[in-house]
Amino acid sequence: MADEFIKGLALSMVGALGWFIFGGWYRTPGYYVIEQLTAAAPEPSNVYHAVGIFAGDVSYWLMLLGPFVYWVVIPALRELGRSATASAN
Amino acid sequence: MTTQHTSTDRTDNTDREPMTDGGTDDAARTDGGPPATIPPDDETPTWSERKERSQGLSRLTYEYFERARREDQDLRQESTYVERDVLGFPAWPHETIRNLAITSFFVGIIILISATIPMYFENPANPSSTPSIILPDWYLYWSFGLLKLNPINPELSVLGGNLVVSHEFYGVLAHGLIIGVVALVPFLNKGNARRPVEQPFWSAVGVMGVLLSITLAALAIQNFFPFELELLFSMSFILPVLGGAITYAVLKTMREGYMYDLNKRYYRLRPPK
């Protein structure tokens, strides 16, 4: 259980850090506007910017889905499997 | 690097020379004596045995903590400390290495962020013009929110519908009320509970206070909220009461099955040996 917790937390923190950096590069029009890190990304002018915007999206969803998988999905699947074996026996 | 400690380490600096006042160091010292070094026993694996184990980091971590726990236990048994004294790990290397690791981690994060998203300079502030929105630092938002209580500043009909005090002074008076309540709580409750469940009422009071500080902070930045001010104002006082009531109900329910005596025994300071 503790392992699953730290995996989810680590994924969330790594994703948040990546989102923070890539969002700061591509989705922050200025530090004095309300909407930061979530503003619409500009159209990428070359492949590096496209990769950067994509990595930012990946980090963002890693921050959200990482803990969701390790704290909700995997324990739920385990519980399902346990109840399935219990009802089979 | 050698890990061989002999039991002579423990006794070589116990000094039995009489001191000028006739006593000895041993008689004078109150800290239980020099640290007892724990010799390796049969359970202690050699370094080559440790290397051969391949269960990886989790096994290593387990062994480290088990070893540390055992050393701590042996220290307790061999020393003349009474049990209520805390025996910690040595500052070097245990605490230092751990703190260095934590420090390096945070310094690394700071360097990473400052290198990847450097702050740029904006135009210099103009001291001759006040911004349209002025706010204190975030930890004083609750205090700023108390200055925005003018909807509940009463107008007295005997004064012809005039205010008794100005809105500003009313906010300052509200500070007196809040600070008075905060100052009063330690006299009403000594805080000897170890868990919130032991005193549901005072836990609820605490939750209400925390929620009120948050909602008052929200009141301070009221123009950031996309709904009516009246609703925000009402929620600022309804939410803390609601949260307190829920806390009280939940903790009252949790009291069943909570072993007060066991908890008291666990935390009681044990008498000296």
mmCIF file of N, CA, C and O in Angstrom, chain A residues 17 20-21 24-25 29-32 34, chain B residues 109 112-113 116-120 122 224:
data_model
loop_
_atom_site.group_PDB
_atom_site.id
_atom_site.type_symbol
_atom_site.label_atom_id
_atom_site.label_comp_id
_atom_site.label_asym_id
_atom_site.label_seq_id
_atom_site.Cartn_x
_atom_site.Cartn_y
_atom_site.Cartn_z
ATOM 1 N N LEU A 17 6.000 19.172 -11.815
ATOM 2 C CA LEU A 17 7.226 19.919 -12.110
ATOM 3 C C LEU A 17 7.365 20.138 -13.617
ATOM 4 O O LEU A 17 7.679 21.252 -14.073
ATOM 5 N N PHE A 20 4.828 22.619 -14.757
ATOM 6 C CA PHE A 20 5.252 23.934 -14.299
ATOM 7 C C PHE A 20 6.260 24.542 -15.276
ATOM 8 O O PHE A 20 6.156 25.705 -15.663
ATOM 9 N N ILE A 21 7.216 23.716 -15.704
ATOM 10 C CA ILE A 21 8.275 24.227 -16.578
ATOM 11 C C ILE A 21 7.751 24.445 -18.002
ATOM 12 O O ILE A 21 7.864 25.540 -18.564
ATOM 13 N N GLY A 24 5.215 27.063 -18.099
ATOM 14 C CA GLY A 24 5.849 28.371 -17.994
ATOM 15 C C GLY A 24 6.421 28.821 -19.328
ATOM 16 O O GLY A 24 6.460 30.009 -19.638
ATOM 17 N N TRP A 25 6.861 27.855 -20.150
ATOM 18 C CA TRP A 25 7.421 28.217 -21.455
ATOM 19 C C TRP A 25 6.346 28.551 -22.473
ATOM 20 O O TRP A 25 6.483 29.497 -23.234
ATOM 21 N N PRO A 29 1.300 33.640 -20.825
ATOM 22 C CA PRO A 29 1.510 34.864 -21.599
ATOM 23 C C PRO A 29 2.309 35.903 -20.821
ATOM 24 O O PRO A 29 3.052 36.682 -21.398
ATOM 25 N N GLY A 30 2.139 35.944 -19.496
ATOM 26 C CA GLY A 30 2.872 36.899 -18.679
ATOM 27 C C GLY A 30 2.658 36.580 -17.219
ATOM 28 O O GLY A 30 1.684 35.909 -16.862
ATOM 29 N N TYR A 31 3.579 37.060 -16.384
ATOM 30 C CA TYR A 31 3.461 36.751 -14.967
ATOM 31 C C TYR A 31 2.500 37.692 -14.250
ATOM 32 O O TYR A 31 2.284 37.561 -13.057
ATOM 33 N N TYR A 32 1.963 38.665 -14.950
ATOM 34 C CA TYR A 32 1.040 39.591 -14.301
ATOM 35 C C TYR A 32 -0.376 39.438 -14.839
ATOM 36 O O TYR A 32 -1.185 40.341 -14.734
ATOM 37 N N ILE A 34 -3.911 36.815 -14.921
ATOM 38 C CA ILE A 34 -4.528 35.830 -14.046
ATOM 39 C C ILE A 34 -4.253 34.419 -14.563
ATOM 40 O O ILE A 34 -3.863 33.532 -13.802
ATOM 41 N N ILE B 109 15.864 21.585 -7.035
ATOM 42 C CA ILE B 109 14.585 22.057 -7.576
ATOM 43 C C ILE B 109 14.653 23.558 -7.837
ATOM 44 O O ILE B 109 14.223 24.054 -8.891
ATOM 45 N N LEU B 112 16.817 24.192 -10.862
ATOM 46 C CA LEU B 112 16.124 23.754 -12.079
ATOM 47 C C LEU B 112 15.084 24.784 -12.514
ATOM 48 O O LEU B 112 15.036 25.200 -13.675
ATOM 49 N N ILE B 113 14.263 25.228 -11.557
ATOM 50 C CA ILE B 113 13.179 26.143 -11.920
ATOM 51 C C ILE B 113 13.732 27.512 -12.294
ATOM 52 O O ILE B 113 13.305 28.124 -13.286
ATOM 53 N N THR B 116 15.162 27.165 -15.796
ATOM 54 C CA THR B 116 14.262 26.901 -16.917
ATOM 55 C C THR B 116 13.256 28.015 -17.135
ATOM 56 O O THR B 116 12.903 28.312 -18.265
ATOM 57 N N ILE B 117 12.736 28.604 -16.041
ATOM 58 C CA ILE B 117 11.787 29.706 -16.243
ATOM 59 C C ILE B 117 12.256 30.916 -15.448
ATOM 60 O O ILE B 117 11.692 31.237 -14.393
ATOM 61 N N PRO B 118 13.267 31.615 -15.947
ATOM 62 C CA PRO B 118 13.739 32.806 -15.223
ATOM 63 C C PRO B 118 12.699 33.910 -15.253
ATOM 64 O O PRO B 118 11.997 34.092 -16.253
ATOM 65 N N MET B 119 12.606 34.630 -14.163
ATOM 66 C CA MET B 119 11.685 35.762 -14.051
ATOM 67 C C MET B 119 12.278 36.933 -14.828
ATOM 68 O O MET B 119 13.481 37.145 -14.797
ATOM 69 N N TYR B 120 11.438 37.643 -15.534
ATOM 70 C CA TYR B 120 11.942 38.825 -16.243
ATOM 71 C C TYR B 120 11.526 40.081 -15.499
ATOM 72 O O TYR B 120 10.624 40.053 -14.665
ATOM 73 N N GLU B 122 9.740 43.507 -14.989
ATOM 74 C CA GLU B 122 8.638 44.314 -15.500
ATOM 75 C C GLU B 122 9.023 45.773 -15.367
ATOM 76 O O GLU B 122 10.122 46.101 -14.905
ATOM 77 N N PHE B 224 -12.318 38.325 -7.102
ATOM 78 C CA PHE B 224 -11.842 37.203 -7.905
ATOM 79 C C PHE B 224 -12.903 36.131 -8.069
ATOM 80 O O PHE B 224 -12.707 35.179 -8.823
#
